[in-house]
Amino acid sequence: MARVNGAETAGFSAVAVIGLLVFFYGGTFLISSRIGKKNENADAYMTAGNNVGFGISAASMTATWIWASSMYASATSGYTYGISGPIHYGLWGALMILFIYPFGKRIREVAPKAHTLAEVMYARHGRSSQLMLAGSNVVGSVISLMSNFIAGGVLISLLSPFNFIQGVFTVAAGVLLYTLWSGFRASVLTDFIQVVAMLGAVAVIVPFIFFAAGFPAAFESGAGNLTSQQGSFFSSEAFMNQGAPYIAAVLAYAIGNQTIAQRLFAVKQSLIKPTFITATVGYGAMVIGIGMLGVLALYLGVEPTNGDMNNLIPQMAAEYLPPVLLALFFIMIIGALSSTADSDLSALSSITMADVYGQNVAGKEKANPRTMLLVGRLTMVAATAVAVAFASLQLSILDLLVFVGALWGALVFPVLASFYWGKVSGRAFTTAVTAALVVFLPVRFSWIPTDGLFGLVVDVLSVIGIGVLLGLMVFGFAGAKPAKIVGTLAALASAPFAIGSLHEYATLCGSLVAYSVSTIVCWSMSVRREDSFDFALLSQRTGDFDEADAQTTTNGPDCDGRADGDADGGKPAEPTGPTGTPGTTDTAEPK
């Protein structure tokens, strides 16, 4: 038994918890050990040979996007904003997966053998852009890793005699155990098993808790616990504080997150579309379903243990599930957090292997695959230690997710434009991202009062950000002209309602100004450039590290970052328009 808010509920003994953890992590280790090789391959360790099939890739994308943190955050949203909270969290997150795939097809088209987006940025612009994108990925993956360890620590501390710190250490050691062995290959293979178990568990557990708690009568008797906004499906409070910031954050999260990019580079190129569509459906169904537990807790008047929203889901499970289903719930959450934690470790190892050692320390031609593997494994150990240390802070998982997504909003337009528009230079990229971060931070944390002129500036930039965000979504599917029309109409339509009041929503405005400032600066510095980048060079400058023929590829960009024609002596190409339709390309060798 466990004690929650002074009441005895179902729980596990120390022996039972250890048995469940050994069953889960021992089983995943045995699975991953079967794919180990006597002669390890650095490229397979990072992207599994760019040839993962549909079933594995779709399950891996779903499992990576569905993590314990997203379950906890969805329930927090339901508890905070009412019935529309999980919809805003899960629906927009699912649609963002769908919006990624047209951009993913373009990225794989121009750099089919790349390992990281930062590696492609090195080939496109040079070192400064690469390190900027790689650095943001490191920060994001460490925060993601930390939040998953927090989720595991909370779960174990509530359902067993072990405390939070012991739970964090146990989960961290278990994930590291099987991921360290075979890297990304272990991650995608175990993801398939984990996502099948998670989907099955949700289908059983969520309905059981609802009926055990007295559904549907609980929704009638507990309606008095809700405010008018929490009881409305069309709550403006829920949309402005949860839905709209998450729409902005998740697109940025998808473009900037190496765990997503890694799966994009791993799946067979012809299977990108069905993989992302399948992941969209799987994510939406599972996360919205789990989030409804937060809505149920709100109707029942449940108070989170110690006032910590992260305790909400384990608390509901402990109170209403019998031991057998509680064990299934325990495995489901452990599987969810592990599937994303191993992805974060794989992403971090790929960044240090390809971007730090492979490109900047040894150089592509001289990189030693064995040394790369050692660097990748040491990175996993170091990242785990750092994430465990920060997990002890027990920060809000929902706040962490929205903050990281908003932060990456500064990268979205410069990154995407670099794959379609040949005029974007390395200088424009770095200046745009830096300027966006400079504006984002004081807006997001309210360092400057927004009740005067600064507030008006923030509102105008946010309106432009709305147009940029919706325009980018349309651009992926329909091209530049419809995107410009939609973006312009969206900005004009929102201006009368937004200007004068939007600055009151710091979280949302932080994301939107990051989009708008980076777009304005990147466009203004690029539009009058005469030189245009030859996108055919990307496939030459990126590729496998293990194959001997990689030694014959064209040299990478100069250390001054002017790989895209800034200092190229050859005849510049005709500009490649925003739609990505190439013109006459530059046949000169890169400097």
Coordinates of C-alpha atoms in Angstrom, one line a residue:
M1 CA 0.0 0.0 0.0
A2 CA 1.0 3.6 -0.6
R3 CA -0.2 6.7 1.3
V4 CA -1.5 9.6 -0.8
N5 CA -2.9 12.7 0.9
G6 CA -3.2 10.8 4.1
A7 CA -5.2 7.9 2.5
E8 CA -4.0 4.4 1.8
T9 CA -3.9 3.5 -1.8
A10 CA -2.5 0.7 -3.9
G11 CA 1.3 0.6 -4.1
F12 CA 4.3 -1.7 -4.4
S13 CA 6.8 -3.2 -2.1
A14 CA 10.5 -2.5 -2.7
V15 CA 10.9 -6.1 -4.0
A16 CA 7.9 -5.7 -6.4
V17 CA 9.3 -2.4 -7.8
I18 CA 12.7 -3.9 -8.3
G19 CA 11.2 -6.9 -10.0
L20 CA 9.2 -4.7 -12.4
L21 CA 12.3 -2.5 -13.2
V22 CA 14.5 -5.6 -13.7
F23 CA 11.8 -7.1 -16.0
F24 CA 11.5 -3.9 -18.1
Y25 CA 15.1 -2.8 -18.3
G26 CA 16.6 -6.3 -18.3
G27 CA 14.3 -7.2 -21.2
T28 CA 15.2 -4.1 -23.2
F29 CA 18.9 -4.7 -22.6
L30 CA 18.6 -8.3 -23.9
I31 CA 16.8 -7.0 -27.0
S32 CA 19.4 -4.3 -27.6
S33 CA 22.3 -6.7 -27.0
R34 CA 21.1 -8.8 -29.9
I35 CA 21.9 -6.0 -32.4
G36 CA 25.4 -5.4 -31.1
K37 CA 28.2 -6.0 -33.6
K38 CA 31.8 -7.1 -33.1
N39 CA 32.9 -4.4 -35.5
E40 CA 30.8 -1.4 -34.5
N41 CA 29.7 1.0 -37.2
A42 CA 29.5 4.7 -36.3
D43 CA 26.9 5.5 -38.9
A44 CA 24.6 2.7 -37.7
Y45 CA 25.1 3.9 -34.2
M46 CA 23.7 7.3 -35.2
T47 CA 21.1 6.6 -37.9
A48 CA 20.8 2.8 -38.4
G49 CA 22.0 3.1 -42.0
N50 CA 19.2 5.4 -43.2
N51 CA 17.1 2.3 -44.0
V52 CA 14.6 1.7 -41.1
G53 CA 11.3 0.3 -42.3
F54 CA 7.8 1.6 -41.8
G55 CA 6.7 -0.4 -38.7
I56 CA 9.8 0.3 -36.7
S57 CA 10.1 3.9 -37.8
A58 CA 6.4 4.8 -37.2
A59 CA 6.5 3.2 -33.7
S60 CA 9.8 4.9 -32.9
M61 CA 8.5 8.3 -33.9
T62 CA 5.3 7.8 -31.9
A63 CA 7.2 6.5 -28.9
T64 CA 9.6 9.4 -29.0
W65 CA 6.9 12.0 -29.3
I66 CA 4.9 10.3 -26.6
W67 CA 6.9 10.5 -23.4
A68 CA 6.1 10.5 -19.8
S69 CA 6.5 14.2 -19.7
S70 CA 3.9 14.7 -22.4
M71 CA 1.5 12.5 -20.4
Y72 CA 2.1 14.4 -17.2
A73 CA 1.9 17.8 -19.0
S74 CA -1.4 16.8 -20.8
A75 CA -2.9 15.9 -17.4
T76 CA -1.6 19.1 -15.9
S77 CA -3.3 21.0 -18.8
G78 CA -6.6 19.2 -18.2
Y79 CA -6.5 19.9 -14.5
T80 CA -5.5 23.6 -15.0
Y81 CA -7.7 24.5 -18.0
G82 CA -10.5 22.0 -17.9
I83 CA -12.0 19.9 -20.6
S84 CA -10.3 21.7 -23.5
G85 CA -6.8 21.5 -22.0
P86 CA -5.8 18.0 -23.2
I87 CA -7.3 18.8 -26.6
H88 CA -5.1 21.8 -26.9
Y89 CA -2.1 19.9 -25.8
G90 CA -2.6 16.6 -27.7
L91 CA -4.3 17.8 -30.9
W92 CA -1.8 20.5 -31.7
G93 CA 1.1 18.3 -30.8
A94 CA -0.2 15.6 -33.2
L95 CA -0.8 18.1 -36.0
M96 CA 2.7 19.4 -35.7
I97 CA 4.0 15.9 -36.4
L98 CA 2.0 16.0 -39.6
F99 CA 3.3 19.4 -40.5
I100 CA 6.9 18.2 -40.2
Y101 CA 6.8 15.6 -43.0
P102 CA 6.8 17.9 -46.1
F103 CA 9.8 19.7 -44.7
G104 CA 11.4 16.3 -43.9
K105 CA 11.0 15.2 -47.4
R106 CA 12.9 18.2 -48.7
I107 CA 15.7 17.8 -46.1
R108 CA 16.2 14.2 -47.0
E109 CA 16.1 15.1 -50.7
V110 CA 19.0 17.5 -50.5
A111 CA 21.0 15.6 -47.7
P112 CA 20.0 12.0 -47.8
K113 CA 22.9 10.6 -45.8
A114 CA 23.2 13.3 -43.1
H115 CA 23.1 12.4 -39.4
T116 CA 22.1 15.7 -37.8
L117 CA 20.5 19.0 -38.9
A118 CA 23.5 20.8 -37.5
E119 CA 25.7 18.7 -39.8
V120 CA 23.7 20.0 -42.8
M121 CA 23.9 23.6 -41.5
Y122 CA 27.7 23.2 -41.5
A123 CA 27.6 22.1 -45.1
R124 CA 25.2 24.9 -45.9
H125 CA 26.6 27.8 -44.0
G126 CA 29.7 26.9 -41.9
R127 CA 30.7 26.4 -38.4
S128 CA 28.8 29.2 -36.6
S129 CA 25.4 28.1 -37.8
Q130 CA 26.2 24.5 -37.1
L131 CA 27.3 25.1 -33.5
M132 CA 24.3 27.4 -32.9
L133 CA 21.9 24.6 -33.9
A134 CA 23.9 21.9 -32.2
G135 CA 24.1 23.9 -29.0
S136 CA 20.4 24.5 -28.9
N137 CA 19.8 20.8 -29.4
V138 CA 22.1 20.0 -26.6
V139 CA 20.3 22.3 -24.2
G140 CA 16.9 21.0 -25.4
S141 CA 17.9 17.3 -25.1
V142 CA 19.3 17.7 -21.6
I143 CA 16.1 19.5 -20.5
S144 CA 14.1 16.7 -22.1
L145 CA 16.2 14.0 -20.4
M146 CA 15.9 15.8 -17.1
S147 CA 12.1 16.0 -17.3
N148 CA 11.8 12.3 -18.1
F149 CA 14.0 11.5 -15.1
I150 CA 11.7 13.7 -13.0
A151 CA 8.7 11.8 -14.2
G152 CA 10.3 8.5 -13.3
G153 CA 11.4 9.7 -9.9
V154 CA 7.9 11.0 -9.1
L155 CA 6.3 7.7 -10.2
I156 CA 8.6 5.5 -8.1
S157 CA 8.4 7.7 -5.1
L158 CA 4.6 7.7 -5.1
L159 CA 4.1 4.0 -5.7
S160 CA 6.9 2.5 -3.7
P161 CA 9.0 2.9 -0.5
F162 CA 11.8 4.5 -2.5
N163 CA 12.3 8.2 -2.5
F164 CA 12.4 10.6 -5.5
I165 CA 16.2 10.7 -5.8
Q166 CA 16.5 6.9 -5.7
G167 CA 13.8 6.7 -8.4
V168 CA 15.7 9.2 -10.6
F169 CA 19.0 7.2 -10.3
T170 CA 17.2 3.9 -11.0
V171 CA 15.5 5.2 -14.2
A172 CA 18.7 6.9 -15.4
A173 CA 20.8 3.8 -14.9
G174 CA 18.2 1.6 -16.6
V175 CA 18.0 3.8 -19.7
L176 CA 21.7 4.2 -20.0
L177 CA 22.2 0.4 -19.6
Y178 CA 20.6 -0.6 -22.9
T179 CA 21.1 2.6 -24.9
L180 CA 24.9 2.7 -24.4
W181 CA 25.2 -0.7 -26.0
S182 CA 23.9 0.0 -29.5
G183 CA 22.9 3.7 -29.6
F184 CA 20.1 4.7 -32.0
R185 CA 19.6 1.1 -33.1
A186 CA 18.7 0.1 -29.6
S187 CA 16.4 3.1 -29.3
V188 CA 14.3 2.4 -32.4
L189 CA 14.1 -1.3 -31.8
T190 CA 12.9 -1.0 -28.2
D191 CA 10.6 1.8 -29.2
F192 CA 8.5 -0.6 -31.2
I193 CA 7.9 -2.8 -28.2
Q194 CA 7.3 0.1 -25.8
V195 CA 4.8 1.9 -28.0
V196 CA 2.7 -1.3 -28.5
A197 CA 2.7 -1.8 -24.7
M198 CA 1.8 1.9 -24.1
L199 CA -1.1 2.0 -26.5
G200 CA -2.5 -1.2 -25.1
A201 CA -2.2 0.0 -21.5
V202 CA -3.9 3.3 -22.2
A203 CA -6.8 1.5 -23.9
V204 CA -7.4 -0.4 -20.7
I205 CA -6.2 1.9 -17.9
V206 CA -7.9 5.2 -18.7
P207 CA -11.5 3.8 -19.1
F208 CA -11.0 1.7 -15.9
I209 CA -10.0 4.8 -13.9
F210 CA -13.0 6.7 -15.3
F211 CA -15.5 4.1 -14.3
A212 CA -13.8 3.3 -10.9
A213 CA -14.1 7.0 -10.1
G214 CA -17.9 7.0 -10.8
F215 CA -18.1 8.2 -14.4
P216 CA -20.4 9.7 -15.7
A217 CA -22.0 10.7 -12.4
A218 CA -18.7 12.3 -11.3
F219 CA -18.9 14.8 -14.1
E220 CA -22.4 15.9 -12.9
S221 CA -21.7 16.0 -9.2
G222 CA -18.2 17.7 -9.6
A223 CA -19.2 20.4 -12.1
G224 CA -19.2 22.9 -9.2
N225 CA -15.4 22.5 -8.9
L226 CA -14.9 24.1 -12.2
T227 CA -14.8 27.8 -13.2
S228 CA -16.7 29.0 -16.2
Q229 CA -13.6 28.9 -18.3
Q230 CA -12.6 25.4 -17.2
G231 CA -16.1 24.1 -18.0
S232 CA -16.1 25.6 -21.5
F233 CA -14.9 23.6 -24.5
F234 CA -14.1 26.9 -26.2
S235 CA -12.2 28.4 -23.3
S236 CA -10.3 31.5 -24.4
E237 CA -8.1 31.1 -21.3
A238 CA -7.1 27.6 -22.3
F239 CA -6.4 28.7 -25.9
M240 CA -4.3 31.7 -25.0
N241 CA -2.3 30.1 -22.2
Q242 CA -2.1 26.6 -23.5
G243 CA -3.3 26.0 -27.1
A244 CA -1.7 29.0 -28.9
P245 CA 1.7 28.8 -27.1
Y246 CA 1.8 25.1 -27.9
I247 CA 1.0 25.6 -31.5
A248 CA 4.0 27.8 -31.8
A249 CA 6.2 25.8 -29.5
V250 CA 5.7 22.4 -31.0
L251 CA 6.5 23.4 -34.6
A252 CA 9.7 24.9 -33.3
Y253 CA 10.3 21.8 -31.2
A254 CA 9.9 19.6 -34.3
I255 CA 12.3 21.6 -36.4
G256 CA 14.9 22.1 -33.8
N257 CA 14.9 18.8 -32.0
Q258 CA 17.6 16.3 -32.9
T259 CA 15.5 13.3 -31.7
I260 CA 13.0 14.0 -34.5
A261 CA 15.7 14.8 -37.1
Q262 CA 17.5 11.6 -36.2
R263 CA 14.4 9.5 -37.1
L264 CA 13.9 11.6 -40.2
F265 CA 17.4 10.6 -41.4
A266 CA 17.0 7.0 -40.3
V267 CA 13.7 6.1 -42.0
K268 CA 13.7 5.0 -45.6
Q269 CA 13.2 8.1 -47.7
S270 CA 10.1 6.7 -49.5
L271 CA 8.4 6.0 -46.1
I272 CA 8.6 9.5 -44.6
K273 CA 5.0 10.4 -45.3
P274 CA 3.2 7.2 -43.9
T275 CA 5.6 7.2 -40.9
F276 CA 4.7 10.7 -39.9
I277 CA 0.9 10.3 -40.5
T278 CA 0.9 7.1 -38.4
A279 CA 2.7 8.9 -35.6
T280 CA 0.3 11.8 -35.7
V281 CA -2.7 9.5 -35.1
G282 CA -0.9 7.4 -32.4
Y283 CA 0.3 10.5 -30.5
G284 CA -3.0 12.3 -30.5
A285 CA -5.1 9.4 -29.3
M286 CA -2.8 8.4 -26.5
V287 CA -1.9 11.9 -25.1
I288 CA -5.4 13.2 -25.2
G289 CA -6.7 10.1 -23.5
I290 CA -4.2 10.3 -20.7
G291 CA -4.8 14.1 -20.3
M292 CA -8.4 13.4 -19.6
L293 CA -7.3 11.9 -16.2
G294 CA -6.4 15.5 -15.3
V295 CA -9.9 16.7 -16.2
L296 CA -11.4 13.8 -14.1
A297 CA -9.2 14.9 -11.2
L298 CA -10.5 18.4 -11.5
Y299 CA -14.1 17.3 -11.4
L300 CA -13.4 15.1 -8.4
G301 CA -11.7 17.9 -6.5
V302 CA -8.4 16.0 -6.2
E303 CA -5.5 18.0 -4.7
P304 CA -2.1 17.0 -6.2
T305 CA 0.2 15.6 -3.5
N306 CA 2.5 18.4 -2.1
G307 CA 0.9 20.8 -4.6
D308 CA 3.0 19.3 -7.4
M309 CA 1.2 18.8 -10.7
N310 CA 3.7 16.1 -11.7
N311 CA 2.1 13.9 -9.0
L312 CA -1.3 14.0 -10.6
I313 CA -1.3 10.9 -12.9
P314 CA 0.6 8.6 -10.5
Q315 CA -1.8 9.8 -7.7
M316 CA -4.9 8.9 -9.8
A317 CA -3.5 5.6 -10.7
A318 CA -2.6 4.7 -7.1
E319 CA -6.1 5.6 -5.9
Y320 CA -8.2 3.8 -8.5
L321 CA -6.2 0.9 -10.0
P322 CA -6.0 -2.6 -8.5
P323 CA -2.4 -4.0 -8.2
V324 CA -2.4 -5.8 -11.5
L325 CA -3.4 -2.7 -13.5
L326 CA -1.2 -0.5 -11.4
A327 CA 1.7 -2.7 -12.4
L328 CA 0.7 -2.3 -16.1
F329 CA 0.4 1.5 -15.5
F330 CA 3.9 1.5 -13.9
I331 CA 5.4 -0.3 -17.0
M332 CA 3.5 2.1 -19.3
I333 CA 5.0 5.2 -17.7
I334 CA 8.4 3.7 -17.4
G335 CA 8.2 2.7 -21.1
A336 CA 7.1 6.2 -22.2
L337 CA 9.8 8.0 -20.4
S338 CA 12.5 5.5 -21.4
S339 CA 11.5 5.7 -25.1
T340 CA 12.2 9.4 -25.1
A341 CA 15.1 9.4 -22.7
D342 CA 17.0 6.9 -24.9
S343 CA 16.2 9.1 -27.9
D344 CA 17.7 12.1 -26.1
L345 CA 20.8 10.1 -25.3
S346 CA 21.1 9.0 -28.9
A347 CA 20.6 12.5 -30.2
L348 CA 23.2 14.0 -27.9
S349 CA 25.7 11.3 -28.9
S350 CA 25.1 11.9 -32.6
I351 CA 25.7 15.7 -32.1
T352 CA 29.0 15.1 -30.4
M353 CA 30.0 12.4 -32.8
A354 CA 29.1 14.1 -36.1
D355 CA 29.1 17.8 -35.2
V356 CA 31.8 18.2 -32.6
Y357 CA 34.3 15.4 -33.3
G358 CA 33.4 14.5 -36.9
Q359 CA 33.3 18.0 -38.3
N360 CA 35.2 20.3 -36.0
V361 CA 37.8 18.3 -34.2
A362 CA 39.0 15.6 -36.6
G363 CA 37.4 16.8 -39.8
K364 CA 35.2 14.6 -42.1
E365 CA 38.0 13.0 -44.0
K366 CA 40.1 12.2 -40.9
A367 CA 37.4 11.2 -38.5
N368 CA 38.0 7.7 -36.9
P369 CA 34.8 5.7 -36.6
R370 CA 36.1 3.9 -33.5
T371 CA 36.9 7.2 -31.8
M372 CA 33.5 8.5 -32.8
L373 CA 31.8 5.6 -31.0
L374 CA 33.9 6.2 -27.9
V375 CA 32.9 9.9 -28.0
G376 CA 29.3 9.0 -28.4
R377 CA 29.2 6.6 -25.4
L378 CA 31.1 9.0 -23.2
T379 CA 28.6 11.7 -24.1
M380 CA 25.7 9.4 -23.0
V381 CA 27.3 8.9 -19.6
A382 CA 28.1 12.6 -19.1
A383 CA 24.6 13.7 -20.2
T384 CA 22.9 11.2 -17.9
A385 CA 25.0 12.5 -15.0
V386 CA 24.1 16.2 -15.8
A387 CA 20.3 15.4 -16.2
V388 CA 20.2 13.5 -12.9
A389 CA 21.8 16.4 -11.1
F390 CA 19.3 18.9 -12.6
A391 CA 16.3 16.5 -12.1
S392 CA 16.7 17.0 -8.3
L393 CA 15.3 20.6 -8.8
Q394 CA 11.9 19.0 -9.7
L395 CA 10.9 21.8 -12.1
S396 CA 7.5 22.0 -13.8
I397 CA 7.5 19.7 -16.8
L398 CA 4.9 21.7 -18.7
D399 CA 6.8 24.9 -18.2
L400 CA 10.0 23.3 -19.4
L401 CA 8.3 21.9 -22.6
V402 CA 6.8 25.2 -23.6
F403 CA 10.0 27.2 -22.8
V404 CA 12.2 24.9 -24.9
G405 CA 9.7 25.0 -27.8
A406 CA 9.5 28.8 -27.6
L407 CA 13.3 29.1 -27.5
W408 CA 13.6 27.1 -30.7
G409 CA 11.2 29.4 -32.4
A410 CA 14.2 31.6 -33.2
L411 CA 15.6 28.8 -35.4
V412 CA 12.6 27.8 -37.4
F413 CA 12.6 30.2 -40.3
P414 CA 16.4 30.4 -40.7
V415 CA 16.7 26.6 -40.7
L416 CA 13.8 26.0 -43.1
A417 CA 14.8 28.9 -45.4
S418 CA 18.3 27.4 -45.6
F419 CA 16.8 24.3 -47.3
Y420 CA 14.7 26.1 -49.9
W421 CA 16.2 29.6 -50.5
G422 CA 19.7 29.8 -51.9
K423 CA 20.2 33.4 -50.9
V424 CA 20.3 32.7 -47.2
S425 CA 23.8 33.2 -45.9
G426 CA 25.6 32.0 -42.8
R427 CA 25.8 35.6 -41.6
A428 CA 22.1 36.1 -42.0
F429 CA 21.4 32.8 -40.2
T430 CA 23.5 33.6 -37.1
T431 CA 22.4 37.2 -36.9
A432 CA 18.7 36.3 -37.2
V433 CA 18.8 33.7 -34.5
T434 CA 20.9 35.9 -32.1
A435 CA 18.6 38.9 -32.6
A436 CA 15.5 36.7 -32.0
L437 CA 17.0 35.3 -28.7
V438 CA 17.9 38.9 -27.6
V439 CA 14.2 39.9 -27.9
F440 CA 12.7 36.6 -26.8
L441 CA 14.3 36.4 -23.3
P442 CA 13.1 39.8 -22.0
V443 CA 9.6 39.2 -23.4
R444 CA 9.3 35.6 -22.1
F445 CA 10.5 36.5 -18.6
S446 CA 9.0 40.0 -18.4
W447 CA 12.3 41.7 -17.8
I448 CA 11.0 44.9 -19.4
P449 CA 7.5 46.3 -18.5
T450 CA 5.1 45.9 -21.3
D451 CA 2.6 48.5 -20.4
G452 CA 4.0 51.2 -22.6
L453 CA 5.8 51.5 -26.0
F454 CA 7.6 48.2 -25.5
G455 CA 4.3 46.4 -25.1
L456 CA 3.0 47.9 -28.4
V457 CA 6.2 46.8 -30.2
V458 CA 5.8 43.3 -28.7
D459 CA 2.2 43.2 -30.0
V460 CA 3.2 44.2 -33.5
L461 CA 6.0 41.7 -33.6
S462 CA 3.6 39.0 -32.3
V463 CA 1.1 39.7 -35.0
I464 CA 3.9 39.3 -37.6
G465 CA 4.8 36.1 -35.8
I466 CA 1.3 34.8 -36.2
G467 CA 1.6 35.3 -40.0
V468 CA 5.0 33.7 -40.1
L469 CA 3.8 30.6 -38.2
L470 CA 0.7 30.0 -40.2
G471 CA 2.5 30.8 -43.4
L472 CA 5.2 28.2 -42.7
M473 CA 2.5 25.6 -42.0
V474 CA 0.9 26.2 -45.3
F475 CA 4.2 26.5 -47.2
G476 CA 5.2 22.9 -46.4
F477 CA 2.1 21.5 -48.2
A478 CA 1.2 24.2 -50.7
G479 CA 4.3 26.2 -51.6
A480 CA 5.3 29.8 -51.3
K481 CA 2.4 31.7 -52.9
P482 CA -0.4 30.2 -50.8
A483 CA 1.8 30.6 -47.7
K484 CA 2.3 34.3 -48.3
I485 CA -1.4 34.8 -48.8
V486 CA -2.4 32.9 -45.6
G487 CA 0.4 34.5 -43.6
T488 CA -0.6 38.0 -44.7
L489 CA -4.3 37.4 -44.1
A490 CA -3.6 35.9 -40.7
A491 CA -1.6 38.8 -39.5
L492 CA -4.1 41.4 -40.8
A493 CA -7.1 39.5 -39.3
S494 CA -5.4 39.1 -35.9
A495 CA -4.1 42.7 -35.7
P496 CA -7.3 44.4 -34.5
F497 CA -7.7 41.9 -31.6
A498 CA -4.0 41.4 -30.7
I499 CA -2.5 44.9 -30.8
G500 CA -3.0 46.4 -27.4
S501 CA -3.6 43.2 -25.4
L502 CA -1.5 40.3 -26.7
H503 CA 1.6 41.4 -24.6
E504 CA -0.3 40.3 -21.5
Y505 CA 0.4 36.6 -22.5
A506 CA 4.2 36.4 -22.0
T507 CA 4.5 32.7 -22.9
L508 CA 2.7 33.1 -26.2
C509 CA 4.4 36.4 -27.1
G510 CA 7.8 35.0 -26.4
S511 CA 7.3 32.3 -29.1
L512 CA 5.8 34.7 -31.6
V513 CA 8.4 37.4 -31.4
A514 CA 11.1 34.7 -31.8
Y515 CA 9.5 33.7 -35.1
S516 CA 9.0 37.2 -36.3
V517 CA 12.3 38.7 -35.4
S518 CA 14.3 35.8 -36.8
T519 CA 12.2 36.0 -40.0
I520 CA 12.5 39.7 -40.5
V521 CA 16.3 39.8 -39.9
C522 CA 17.0 36.7 -42.0
W523 CA 14.9 37.9 -44.9
S524 CA 16.2 41.4 -44.9
M525 CA 19.8 40.3 -44.9
S526 CA 19.3 37.7 -47.7
V527 CA 16.8 39.2 -50.2
R528 CA 19.3 41.4 -52.0
R529 CA 22.1 38.9 -52.2
E530 CA 23.1 38.0 -55.7
D531 CA 24.9 34.8 -54.9
S532 CA 22.8 31.6 -54.5
F533 CA 23.8 28.3 -53.0
D534 CA 23.9 25.1 -55.0
F535 CA 21.9 22.6 -53.0
A536 CA 23.5 19.7 -54.8
L537 CA 26.6 20.4 -52.7
L538 CA 24.8 19.3 -49.5
S539 CA 24.7 15.6 -50.5
Q540 CA 28.4 15.8 -51.3
R541 CA 29.4 17.5 -48.1
T542 CA 27.4 15.1 -45.8
G543 CA 27.4 11.4 -45.7
D544 CA 28.7 8.2 -44.1
F545 CA 31.8 8.4 -41.9
D546 CA 32.5 4.6 -42.1
E547 CA 32.6 4.2 -45.9
A548 CA 35.8 4.5 -47.7
D549 CA 34.2 6.5 -50.5
A550 CA 33.3 9.2 -48.1
Q551 CA 37.0 10.3 -48.4
T552 CA 36.3 11.3 -52.0
T553 CA 33.5 13.8 -51.2
T554 CA 34.0 17.5 -51.7
N555 CA 35.6 19.4 -49.0
G556 CA 33.4 21.1 -46.4
P557 CA 33.0 24.8 -45.9
D558 CA 35.7 27.2 -44.9
C559 CA 36.2 27.8 -41.2
D560 CA 35.0 31.4 -41.7
G561 CA 31.5 30.0 -42.4
R562 CA 31.2 31.2 -46.0
A563 CA 30.4 27.9 -47.6
D564 CA 27.3 29.2 -49.4
G565 CA 29.0 31.4 -51.9
D566 CA 30.0 34.4 -49.8
A567 CA 33.6 33.9 -50.9
D568 CA 33.2 31.4 -53.7
G569 CA 35.1 32.3 -56.8
G570 CA 32.9 30.5 -59.2
K571 CA 30.0 32.0 -61.2
P572 CA 27.0 32.3 -58.8
A573 CA 23.9 30.3 -59.6
E574 CA 20.5 31.8 -60.4
P575 CA 18.6 32.3 -57.2
T576 CA 16.6 29.3 -55.9
G577 CA 13.2 30.7 -55.0
P578 CA 11.3 30.1 -51.8
T579 CA 9.5 27.2 -53.4
G580 CA 12.7 25.3 -53.7
T581 CA 12.7 25.2 -57.5
P582 CA 16.3 25.2 -58.6
G583 CA 17.5 27.4 -61.3
T584 CA 20.9 27.2 -63.0
T585 CA 23.2 25.8 -60.4
D586 CA 26.8 26.8 -59.7
T587 CA 29.2 24.1 -61.0
A588 CA 32.3 25.6 -59.4
E589 CA 33.9 23.5 -56.6
P590 CA 33.4 24.9 -53.1
K591 CA 36.4 26.9 -51.8

